[in-house]
Amino acid sequence: MQKSFKLLIISTITSSLLACSGIQTSEAPAESNLVNTDREVASIYQPIKQQASYLSDNNEELTLQKIMADPDWIGRQPQSPYWSLDGNSYFYSQKREGSVVKDLFQQPVSSKTANLVPIANYHQVSYKNKVFNQSRNKVAWVFKQNVFMQDLNSGEISQLTRSDQYLTNLQFLKDGRLSYRVYNKIYAIDVASGITEQLVSWEFKEAPQANEPAKDYIAQQQLNLIEVLRDRRQRTQDKFEFNAQISEQNQSTTPEPFYFPVDNKTADASLSPNGRYLILAIEKDTPSRDEGDIMPNYIKEDGRIKAEKVRHRVADAKPKSQYLWLLDLQTGTQKELSYKSLPGYNEDVLEQVKRENAEAKGLTYQSNRLPRDIGLLVDWGWNQSAIAWQADGENVAIMLEAWDNKDRWLTTVDFATQTLVTQDRLHDDAWINYNFNSFGWLNHSSKLYFLSEKSGYAHLYLKDLNSNAKQLTSGEYEVDELTLTANDQYIYFKANKKHPGIYEIYRVDLNSGDIEELTNLNGVTDYLFNDAQNKLLLTHSKLTMPPELFVKTLGSEEPAQQVTFTTSEAFKQINWTIPEIVPIKSSHAQQPIYARLYAPKDAGEGEKKRAVIFNHGAGYLQNSHLGWSAYFREFMFHNLLVQKGYVVLDMDYRASAGYGRDWRTAIYRHMGKPEIEDLVDGVDWMVNNVNVDRNRIGTYGGSYGGFMTFMALFTEPDLFQAGAALRPVSDWAHYNHPYTSNILNTPDVDPIAYERSSPIYFAEGLTKPLLINAPMVDSNVFFVDTVRLVQRLIELEKQNFETAIYPVESHGFIEPSSWLDEYRRIFKLFEENL
């Protein structure tokens, strides 16, 4: 499911801007606290055990009330960090205790105390998404839709706009002006004079004419016969042409708009840094939903039922293309950039799928060579555009994808011939990953760098425009979060190089190809450069340590130093069971299935244990890593289960992230089969290795994990004795298009895939107790998924299921009372049936 739906992850400011917050600090844990691994690659079949982040001998018995309470009791971790402009301090947001409001703090690198930034000064420091001019002596940013600029030599901050216009695409042009987009217009500010000019605009309508042509025979005859009408038309024409001359010859006027077909809209627009060209992507202006795409909301302040608008279903999605245009602002000309130069632009990539479905209906399928629907690629983790200009504006790269999800093209534009040139084509018979698509230009040469899964894992490539790409990283690990240094010497990246569940920061030398490990924190680590590019601001977490900030000085042998200490004493004083990361041998793949194992200390002794397998959500998500999990409530619930004598296994089944392309695409056209096969291996492993009773095992999970609970109980009825499906998918045809069409194509093309992947078609297999917990205002997995399945179970005369509904909750619960009720029911299910 989409990232937004996943259940889970700089100016010299004087002290006068800051007010002390009184945040206290404590000592940092050791940089590396990992057992059974080292700085090299751990064996894939070697269990990983992480030491405690906080030492405690408090054996307090956990309660559901505490686990499901407002998570403020755990601590209020730093969020959205960024460096100050001088690199001597950093900023981060922190939630107020008991409030949804987040405050902004600044903390000097040399101090372990953060200072509250006054709201009155937010505009001076809200430059996380800043842009520099080419000389890097000016920097600009947007705060509350207004543009601010700082002169880095004088330190002076200027407000350049004051309006409520929605601004995007802020950038410095080569000549020093600052440009931005407001809907279908792009403006430039002369930062010296303060004058703002409109550089270009575009409209979706017919280009204006002096006179409308005669629409039929009678109208033409009228003009032929009546002289006064002809004279009036001529006067109108003369005036029209004179105004056109003014626009063309007088430089003080606003340029005339470019015109595009009616019933279209802007998908994206990007101005070249030299101000000459605009790449414009347009698409048909069709509704994103139908009138019938609604869900009832029963609990509103006015006491009435409200029909909430919701998204399309994948079953209702229609193919969609985007069209690229090259606008020359210097000549006033426009040219569509054809996709015909793209290799495979008209391949029938779904031929075998369509033939299989046709034959299932007793029909035949004739292959076609029709042009495919193509548009700008959308990467769910991007903070960049699919259109990237070289710094001097002489080259542009555009990343495109096919609507059928089988191809990605990295292209450039030949401005002389006004055509697209393919620099790299990535084809996948399953689907192109919606992550690992970052790309860009080197700063001082016409070379592209980009990520690709062509080797089977996400790796970094470097390409000259007229030669083959060079692979810079290789191996069975994933590379992401690229940062190019200003001098083009290094690209920094995050990778799980030494173990699939450990993410460290590395850099590759673009000349020698040497790769250097920069951190050894042994958990999950993200990073941000300071602008001097001599320090890293790290966000790091461990299995039992929520995310905290660390600072690493580059070129120093000193390890990264922890600089925030926001985890509460109440959390640290609990003697948490730390899950072990175990590799479980797969019966269906060469790679092991990595899993978090929670087990009592006496798991291998005495009476056989009860067990639970937790199924993480999203499908494409990694949870068996050595960092803090977005499923922190589940982490604590699993600790409670261990205290009650259970063994808990949390598996990164096939489809999960972090393990390469083949693991990701194992579920193509048959969701719910490979994953359940992996659960079978998990059950067998626990029985053989952790003294678990095969007849006392349950399962649960939410969203995709709820779907897996359904498929396990319906298609492998002897595997588990009970299961809880939370916010579950029961029929993939009702889920969204961006996620589902990747894996199952679309229902009109591939009904076979949908029907063998949707639990509602297998409900007759239910023989064990099933709990269904469903939020009623879920805009992600609709409540109707539960309603339809329940009706199916009623018609099948099933008696061993229960449904709990949550009237005020969406996909991710908010209210502690809802969390508590949900997990009380899950715990009761396991206690009564295991």
Short mmCIF file of C-alpha atoms in Angstrom, two decimals, residues 332-747:
data_model
loop_
_atom_site.label_atom_id
_atom_site.label_comp_id
_atom_site.label_asym_id
_atom_site.label_seq_id
_atom_site.Cartn_x
_atom_site.Cartn_y
_atom_site.Cartn_z
CA GLY A 332 7.60 31.72 -28.22
CA THR A 333 7.28 28.28 -29.84
CA GLN A 334 5.99 25.03 -28.43
CA LYS A 335 6.56 21.41 -29.50
CA GLU A 336 5.16 18.16 -28.19
CA LEU A 337 7.86 15.65 -27.28
CA SER A 338 6.79 12.36 -28.83
CA TYR A 339 7.15 9.07 -26.98
CA LYS A 340 7.78 7.19 -30.23
CA SER A 341 11.53 7.31 -29.67
CA LEU A 342 11.21 5.31 -26.43
CA PRO A 343 12.20 1.65 -26.87
CA GLY A 344 9.12 -0.46 -26.21
CA TYR A 345 6.68 2.44 -26.41
CA ASN A 346 4.21 0.23 -28.30
CA GLU A 347 5.09 -3.24 -27.01
CA ASP A 348 2.20 -5.41 -25.88
CA VAL A 349 3.86 -6.15 -22.55
CA LEU A 350 0.72 -7.80 -21.13
CA GLU A 351 0.25 -10.13 -24.09
CA GLN A 352 0.73 -13.35 -22.11
CA VAL A 353 -1.50 -12.13 -19.28
CA LYS A 354 -4.26 -11.14 -21.68
CA ARG A 355 -3.98 -14.41 -23.57
CA GLU A 356 -4.24 -16.46 -20.37
CA ASN A 357 -7.35 -14.56 -19.29
CA ALA A 358 -8.92 -14.82 -22.74
CA GLU A 359 -8.34 -18.56 -22.89
CA ALA A 360 -9.94 -18.95 -19.46
CA LYS A 361 -13.09 -17.49 -21.03
CA GLY A 362 -12.84 -19.66 -24.14
CA LEU A 363 -11.65 -16.76 -26.27
CA THR A 364 -8.51 -16.00 -28.26
CA TYR A 365 -6.29 -12.95 -27.92
CA GLN A 366 -4.65 -11.14 -30.80
CA SER A 367 -1.56 -9.14 -29.82
CA ASN A 368 -1.49 -5.43 -30.67
CA ARG A 369 1.22 -2.81 -31.16
CA LEU A 370 -0.74 0.19 -29.95
CA PRO A 371 1.11 3.03 -28.19
CA ARG A 372 1.19 2.55 -24.43
CA ASP A 373 -0.01 5.14 -21.93
CA ILE A 374 3.08 6.93 -20.59
CA GLY A 375 3.70 9.78 -18.16
CA LEU A 376 6.05 11.17 -15.53
CA LEU A 377 7.20 8.62 -13.00
CA VAL A 378 5.87 8.98 -9.46
CA ASP A 379 8.17 7.67 -6.75
CA TRP A 380 6.40 7.41 -3.40
CA GLY A 381 9.50 8.38 -1.44
CA TRP A 382 10.68 11.27 -3.60
CA ASN A 383 11.31 14.85 -2.63
CA GLN A 384 12.34 15.65 -6.20
CA SER A 385 10.59 16.11 -9.53
CA ALA A 386 10.62 13.64 -12.41
CA ILE A 387 12.14 16.55 -14.41
CA ALA A 388 15.72 17.47 -13.52
CA TRP A 389 17.77 20.22 -15.19
CA GLN A 390 21.53 20.38 -15.35
CA ALA A 391 22.76 23.38 -13.37
CA ASP A 392 23.52 25.48 -16.46
CA GLY A 393 20.18 24.69 -18.09
CA GLU A 394 21.80 23.13 -21.14
CA ASN A 395 20.44 19.63 -20.49
CA VAL A 396 17.35 18.16 -18.89
CA ALA A 397 16.55 14.64 -17.75
CA ILE A 398 13.00 13.31 -17.50
CA MET A 399 12.00 10.04 -15.88
CA LEU A 400 8.96 8.41 -17.44
CA GLU A 401 6.92 5.32 -16.64
CA ALA A 402 4.27 3.27 -18.42
CA TRP A 403 0.76 3.20 -16.99
CA ASP A 404 0.96 -0.61 -17.08
CA ASN A 405 3.88 -0.40 -14.59
CA LYS A 406 6.27 -2.51 -16.68
CA ASP A 407 8.75 0.10 -17.92
CA ARG A 408 10.74 3.08 -16.71
CA TRP A 409 12.68 5.34 -19.05
CA LEU A 410 15.35 7.85 -18.06
CA THR A 411 15.44 10.29 -20.96
CA THR A 412 17.06 13.54 -21.99
CA VAL A 413 15.92 16.11 -24.56
CA ASP A 414 17.77 16.87 -27.79
CA PHE A 415 16.91 20.56 -28.12
CA ALA A 416 18.15 20.71 -31.71
CA THR A 417 15.73 18.05 -32.94
CA GLN A 418 13.21 18.54 -30.11
CA THR A 419 13.06 14.81 -29.38
CA LEU A 420 13.44 12.53 -26.38
CA VAL A 421 16.64 10.50 -26.12
CA THR A 422 16.55 7.36 -23.97
CA GLN A 423 19.51 7.14 -21.61
CA ASP A 424 18.29 4.07 -19.72
CA ARG A 425 15.34 1.71 -19.98
CA LEU A 426 14.39 -0.44 -17.01
CA HIS A 427 11.87 -3.17 -17.81
CA ASP A 428 10.28 -5.50 -15.27
CA ASP A 429 7.89 -8.29 -16.22
CA ALA A 430 6.26 -7.85 -12.81
CA TRP A 431 6.33 -4.15 -11.96
CA ILE A 432 8.69 -1.22 -11.69
CA ASN A 433 9.36 -0.41 -8.05
CA TYR A 434 7.72 2.77 -6.78
CA ASN A 435 10.89 3.32 -4.71
CA PHE A 436 14.56 3.51 -5.76
CA ASN A 437 14.11 5.90 -8.68
CA SER A 438 16.29 8.83 -7.58
CA PHE A 439 18.38 10.50 -10.29
CA GLY A 440 20.18 13.73 -11.06
CA TRP A 441 23.07 15.47 -12.78
CA LEU A 442 26.61 15.91 -11.61
CA ASN A 443 27.30 19.54 -10.81
CA HIS A 444 30.22 20.09 -13.17
CA SER A 445 29.69 17.71 -16.08
CA SER A 446 26.97 16.28 -18.31
CA LYS A 447 26.76 12.99 -16.44
CA LEU A 448 23.69 11.43 -14.88
CA TYR A 449 23.56 9.35 -11.73
CA PHE A 450 20.56 7.17 -10.95
CA LEU A 451 19.27 4.18 -9.01
CA SER A 452 18.14 1.02 -10.74
CA GLU A 453 17.03 -2.48 -9.78
CA LYS A 454 18.41 -3.96 -13.01
CA SER A 455 20.88 -6.13 -11.05
CA GLY A 456 18.12 -7.45 -8.78
CA TYR A 457 18.88 -4.93 -6.03
CA ALA A 458 18.67 -1.13 -5.95
CA HIS A 459 22.12 0.14 -6.93
CA LEU A 460 23.80 3.33 -8.04
CA TYR A 461 24.83 4.00 -11.64
CA LEU A 462 26.73 6.80 -13.38
CA LYS A 463 26.23 7.58 -17.05
CA ASP A 464 27.75 9.89 -19.61
CA LEU A 465 25.16 10.90 -22.20
CA ASN A 466 26.99 9.12 -25.00
CA SER A 467 28.21 5.95 -23.29
CA ASN A 468 26.95 3.01 -21.28
CA ALA A 469 26.10 3.34 -17.61
CA LYS A 470 28.73 2.38 -15.03
CA GLN A 471 27.55 0.52 -11.93
CA LEU A 472 29.06 2.10 -8.80
CA THR A 473 27.65 -0.21 -6.12
CA SER A 474 26.91 -3.92 -6.28
CA GLY A 475 25.90 -6.79 -4.03
CA GLU A 476 22.85 -8.17 -2.28
CA TYR A 477 21.83 -4.96 -0.57
CA GLU A 478 19.73 -1.87 -1.29
CA VAL A 479 21.05 1.66 -1.88
CA ASP A 480 18.91 4.76 -1.29
CA GLU A 481 18.91 8.41 -0.11
CA LEU A 482 21.54 9.79 -2.46
CA THR A 483 23.45 13.02 -1.78
CA LEU A 484 26.00 14.38 -4.26
CA THR A 485 28.81 16.54 -2.90
CA ALA A 486 29.30 20.00 -4.37
CA ASN A 487 32.64 19.05 -5.95
CA ASP A 488 31.27 15.85 -7.54
CA GLN A 489 33.76 13.70 -5.64
CA TYR A 490 31.32 11.59 -3.63
CA ILE A 491 27.76 10.37 -3.53
CA TYR A 492 26.61 9.56 -0.01
CA PHE A 493 23.95 6.93 0.50
CA LYS A 494 22.11 4.76 2.98
CA ALA A 495 22.34 0.98 2.59
CA ASN A 496 21.79 -2.33 4.37
CA LYS A 497 25.19 -3.56 3.18
CA LYS A 498 26.36 -5.67 6.11
CA HIS A 499 23.00 -7.20 7.03
CA PRO A 500 19.49 -6.78 5.56
CA GLY A 501 18.25 -5.32 8.83
CA ILE A 502 21.10 -2.89 9.52
CA TYR A 503 21.16 0.46 7.70
CA GLU A 504 24.36 2.52 7.80
CA ILE A 505 25.64 5.54 5.88
CA TYR A 506 28.27 5.15 3.16
CA ARG A 507 29.89 7.15 0.42
CA VAL A 508 31.29 6.13 -2.95
CA ASP A 509 34.17 7.93 -4.64
CA LEU A 510 32.99 8.68 -8.18
CA ASN A 511 36.52 8.54 -9.55
CA SER A 512 37.96 5.46 -7.86
CA GLY A 513 34.73 3.62 -7.11
CA ASP A 514 35.87 3.03 -3.51
CA ILE A 515 33.06 2.69 -0.96
CA GLU A 516 33.58 3.87 2.61
CA GLU A 517 31.40 3.07 5.62
CA LEU A 518 30.82 6.25 7.65
CA THR A 519 28.73 4.94 10.53
CA ASN A 520 28.75 1.79 12.63
CA LEU A 521 25.68 2.34 14.78
CA ASN A 522 24.09 -1.04 14.05
CA GLY A 523 20.43 -0.19 13.81
CA VAL A 524 18.52 1.98 11.35
CA THR A 525 20.20 5.27 10.45
CA ASP A 526 19.22 8.20 8.23
CA TYR A 527 21.36 11.25 7.53
CA LEU A 528 21.51 14.89 6.49
CA PHE A 529 24.59 16.82 5.31
CA ASN A 530 25.38 20.24 6.62
CA ASP A 531 26.07 22.78 3.87
CA ALA A 532 29.80 22.75 4.52
CA GLN A 533 29.56 18.98 3.94
CA ASN A 534 31.80 18.14 6.87
CA LYS A 535 29.20 16.85 9.32
CA LEU A 536 26.30 14.41 9.24
CA LEU A 537 23.13 14.83 11.28
CA LEU A 538 21.93 11.29 11.88
CA THR A 539 18.56 9.99 12.95
CA HIS A 540 19.27 6.64 14.54
CA SER A 541 17.20 4.04 16.34
CA LYS A 542 17.57 0.54 17.73
CA LEU A 543 15.15 -2.24 18.58
CA THR A 544 14.47 -0.77 22.02
CA MET A 545 15.55 2.83 21.40
CA PRO A 546 13.19 5.23 19.61
CA PRO A 547 14.80 7.59 17.08
CA GLU A 548 17.35 10.06 18.46
CA LEU A 549 19.71 12.50 16.79
CA PHE A 550 23.45 11.89 16.47
CA VAL A 551 26.21 14.02 14.94
CA LYS A 552 29.13 12.55 12.99
CA THR A 553 32.13 14.70 12.01
CA LEU A 554 33.49 13.53 8.65
CA GLY A 555 37.20 12.80 8.53
CA SER A 556 37.28 12.10 12.26
CA GLU A 557 37.86 8.68 13.80
CA GLU A 558 35.47 9.64 16.58
CA PRO A 559 32.21 7.70 16.44
CA ALA A 560 28.90 9.47 15.98
CA GLN A 561 27.77 11.22 19.15
CA GLN A 562 24.22 11.11 20.44
CA VAL A 563 22.92 14.66 20.95
CA THR A 564 19.23 14.24 21.85
CA PHE A 565 17.87 12.16 24.73
CA THR A 566 14.11 12.25 24.48
CA THR A 567 13.16 8.73 25.52
CA SER A 568 11.32 8.80 28.84
CA GLU A 569 12.63 7.32 32.06
CA ALA A 570 9.38 5.37 32.32
CA PHE A 571 10.18 3.58 29.07
CA LYS A 572 13.87 3.04 29.83
CA GLN A 573 13.14 1.49 33.23
CA ILE A 574 11.18 -1.39 31.72
CA ASN A 575 13.18 -4.56 31.14
CA TRP A 576 12.08 -5.10 27.55
CA THR A 577 12.40 -8.42 25.77
CA ILE A 578 14.64 -7.62 22.83
CA PRO A 579 13.62 -9.56 19.72
CA GLU A 580 16.30 -11.61 18.03
CA ILE A 581 16.57 -11.33 14.24
CA VAL A 582 16.48 -14.90 13.00
CA PRO A 583 16.91 -16.18 9.43
CA ILE A 584 14.39 -18.92 8.71
CA LYS A 585 15.20 -21.29 5.87
CA SER A 586 12.66 -20.93 3.09
CA SER A 587 11.10 -23.89 1.30
CA HIS A 588 10.45 -21.77 -1.77
CA ALA A 589 13.33 -19.29 -2.13
CA GLN A 590 17.11 -19.30 -1.89
CA GLN A 591 17.09 -16.45 0.61
CA PRO A 592 16.07 -16.98 4.21
CA ILE A 593 12.99 -15.33 5.66
CA TYR A 594 14.15 -12.82 8.26
CA ALA A 595 11.99 -12.49 11.33
CA ARG A 596 11.88 -10.89 14.76
CA LEU A 597 11.66 -13.56 17.41
CA TYR A 598 10.29 -12.68 20.84
CA ALA A 599 10.69 -15.58 23.25
CA PRO A 600 10.57 -16.19 27.01
CA LYS A 601 13.91 -16.99 28.59
CA ASP A 602 12.74 -20.55 29.26
CA ALA A 603 11.32 -21.03 25.74
CA GLY A 604 13.37 -24.16 25.11
CA GLU A 605 12.41 -25.83 28.37
CA GLY A 606 9.42 -27.59 29.85
CA GLU A 607 5.93 -27.53 28.41
CA LYS A 608 5.56 -26.55 24.78
CA LYS A 609 4.72 -22.89 24.30
CA ARG A 610 1.86 -21.03 22.74
CA ALA A 611 2.85 -18.79 19.85
CA VAL A 612 1.61 -15.93 17.69
CA ILE A 613 2.78 -14.83 14.26
CA PHE A 614 2.38 -11.11 13.55
CA ASN A 615 1.93 -10.06 9.92
CA HIS A 616 3.14 -6.54 9.18
CA GLY A 617 1.11 -4.27 6.92
CA ALA A 618 1.79 -2.66 3.54
CA GLY A 619 3.26 -5.79 1.99
CA TYR A 620 6.27 -3.84 0.75
CA LEU A 621 7.59 -2.85 4.17
CA GLN A 622 10.47 -4.11 6.28
CA ASN A 623 9.92 -4.80 9.97
CA SER A 624 12.62 -7.36 10.80
CA HIS A 625 15.30 -4.70 10.99
CA LEU A 626 17.36 -3.65 14.00
CA GLY A 627 15.78 -0.23 14.41
CA TRP A 628 12.74 1.15 16.19
CA SER A 629 9.60 -0.12 14.54
CA ALA A 630 6.67 2.00 13.42
CA TYR A 631 4.74 -0.86 15.02
CA PHE A 632 5.84 0.23 18.49
CA ARG A 633 2.52 -0.71 20.09
CA GLU A 634 2.84 -4.18 18.61
CA PHE A 635 6.44 -4.35 19.94
CA MET A 636 5.10 -3.70 23.44
CA PHE A 637 2.14 -6.06 22.95
CA HIS A 638 4.56 -8.79 21.91
CA ASN A 639 6.51 -8.14 25.12
CA LEU A 640 3.27 -8.58 27.07
CA LEU A 641 2.63 -11.87 25.27
CA VAL A 642 6.13 -13.06 26.16
CA GLN A 643 5.40 -12.25 29.82
CA LYS A 644 2.34 -14.50 29.47
CA GLY A 645 4.49 -17.32 28.11
CA TYR A 646 3.95 -16.87 24.38
CA VAL A 647 6.55 -17.02 21.62
CA VAL A 648 6.03 -14.31 18.96
CA LEU A 649 7.36 -14.33 15.40
CA ASP A 650 7.24 -11.21 13.19
CA MET A 651 8.23 -12.22 9.66
CA ASP A 652 9.40 -10.28 6.62
CA TYR A 653 7.54 -12.60 4.29
CA ARG A 654 8.05 -12.49 0.53
CA ALA A 655 6.78 -9.11 -0.73
CA SER A 656 8.61 -7.28 2.07
CA ALA A 657 11.07 -4.45 1.47
CA GLY A 658 14.82 -4.58 1.92
CA TYR A 659 15.59 -7.88 0.23
CA GLY A 660 15.79 -7.08 -3.46
CA ARG A 661 13.62 -7.23 -6.54
CA ASP A 662 12.84 -10.97 -6.59
CA TRP A 663 11.63 -10.95 -2.98
CA ARG A 664 9.49 -7.90 -3.74
CA THR A 665 7.86 -9.33 -6.88
CA ALA A 666 7.32 -12.90 -5.66
CA ILE A 667 3.63 -12.03 -5.17
CA TYR A 668 3.07 -10.81 -8.75
CA ARG A 669 -0.40 -11.92 -9.90
CA HIS A 670 -0.91 -14.12 -6.83
CA MET A 671 -0.99 -12.24 -3.56
CA GLY A 672 -1.57 -14.38 -0.50
CA LYS A 673 0.22 -17.50 -1.78
CA PRO A 674 3.98 -16.88 -1.30
CA GLU A 675 3.34 -15.02 1.94
CA ILE A 676 1.32 -17.88 3.42
CA GLU A 677 3.93 -20.39 2.28
CA ASP A 678 6.40 -18.34 4.32
CA LEU A 679 4.09 -18.45 7.34
CA VAL A 680 4.07 -22.26 7.02
CA ASP A 681 7.87 -22.19 7.15
CA GLY A 682 7.66 -19.91 10.17
CA VAL A 683 5.36 -22.27 12.03
CA ASP A 684 7.59 -25.26 11.23
CA TRP A 685 10.67 -23.33 12.39
CA MET A 686 9.10 -22.39 15.74
CA VAL A 687 7.96 -25.97 16.32
CA ASN A 688 11.43 -27.33 15.57
CA ASN A 689 13.53 -24.61 17.23
CA VAL A 690 11.64 -22.80 19.99
CA ASN A 691 9.62 -25.57 21.66
CA VAL A 692 6.28 -24.35 20.26
CA ASP A 693 3.13 -26.45 20.24
CA ARG A 694 1.92 -26.70 16.64
CA ASN A 695 -1.68 -26.83 17.83
CA ARG A 696 -1.49 -23.61 19.88
CA ILE A 697 -0.46 -20.97 17.34
CA GLY A 698 -2.45 -17.89 16.32
CA THR A 699 -1.88 -15.03 13.90
CA TYR A 700 -2.86 -11.39 13.51
CA GLY A 701 -2.09 -8.28 11.50
CA GLY A 702 -3.54 -5.09 10.10
CA SER A 703 -4.16 -3.83 6.57
CA TYR A 704 -2.02 -6.13 4.41
CA GLY A 705 -1.45 -8.13 7.57
CA GLY A 706 -5.22 -8.45 7.97
CA PHE A 707 -5.46 -9.68 4.38
CA MET A 708 -2.80 -12.29 5.22
CA THR A 709 -4.76 -13.40 8.28
CA PHE A 710 -7.76 -14.01 6.03
CA MET A 711 -5.72 -15.93 3.46
CA ALA A 712 -4.02 -18.03 6.13
CA LEU A 713 -7.27 -19.02 7.85
CA PHE A 714 -9.14 -19.52 4.56
CA THR A 715 -6.50 -21.36 2.50
CA GLU A 716 -4.41 -23.11 5.20
CA PRO A 717 -7.10 -23.86 7.80
CA ASP A 718 -4.89 -26.17 9.89
CA LEU A 719 -2.00 -23.73 10.19
CA PHE A 720 -3.43 -21.51 12.96
CA GLN A 721 -5.95 -22.07 15.70
CA ALA A 722 -7.25 -18.47 15.62
CA GLY A 723 -6.61 -15.23 13.83
CA ALA A 724 -7.38 -11.50 14.05
CA ALA A 725 -7.69 -9.41 10.87
CA LEU A 726 -7.47 -5.67 11.50
CA ARG A 727 -8.56 -3.05 8.93
CA PRO A 728 -8.28 -5.85 6.37
CA VAL A 729 -8.51 -6.08 2.58
CA SER A 730 -10.98 -8.74 1.48
CA ASP A 731 -11.23 -7.93 -2.24
CA TRP A 732 -8.36 -6.27 -4.08
CA ALA A 733 -10.68 -4.96 -6.82
CA HIS A 734 -11.91 -2.43 -4.21
CA TYR A 735 -8.45 -1.17 -3.26
CA ASN A 736 -6.68 1.75 -4.92
CA HIS A 737 -5.11 1.81 -8.37
CA PRO A 738 -1.53 3.00 -7.70
CA TYR A 739 -0.74 0.15 -5.31
CA THR A 740 -2.84 -2.72 -6.59
CA SER A 741 -2.27 -2.38 -10.33
CA ASN A 742 1.46 -2.84 -9.80
CA ILE A 743 0.97 -6.31 -8.40
CA LEU A 744 -2.24 -7.61 -10.01
CA ASN A 745 -2.51 -5.43 -13.14
CA THR A 746 -6.15 -4.24 -13.41
CA PRO A 747 -9.33 -6.30 -13.01
#
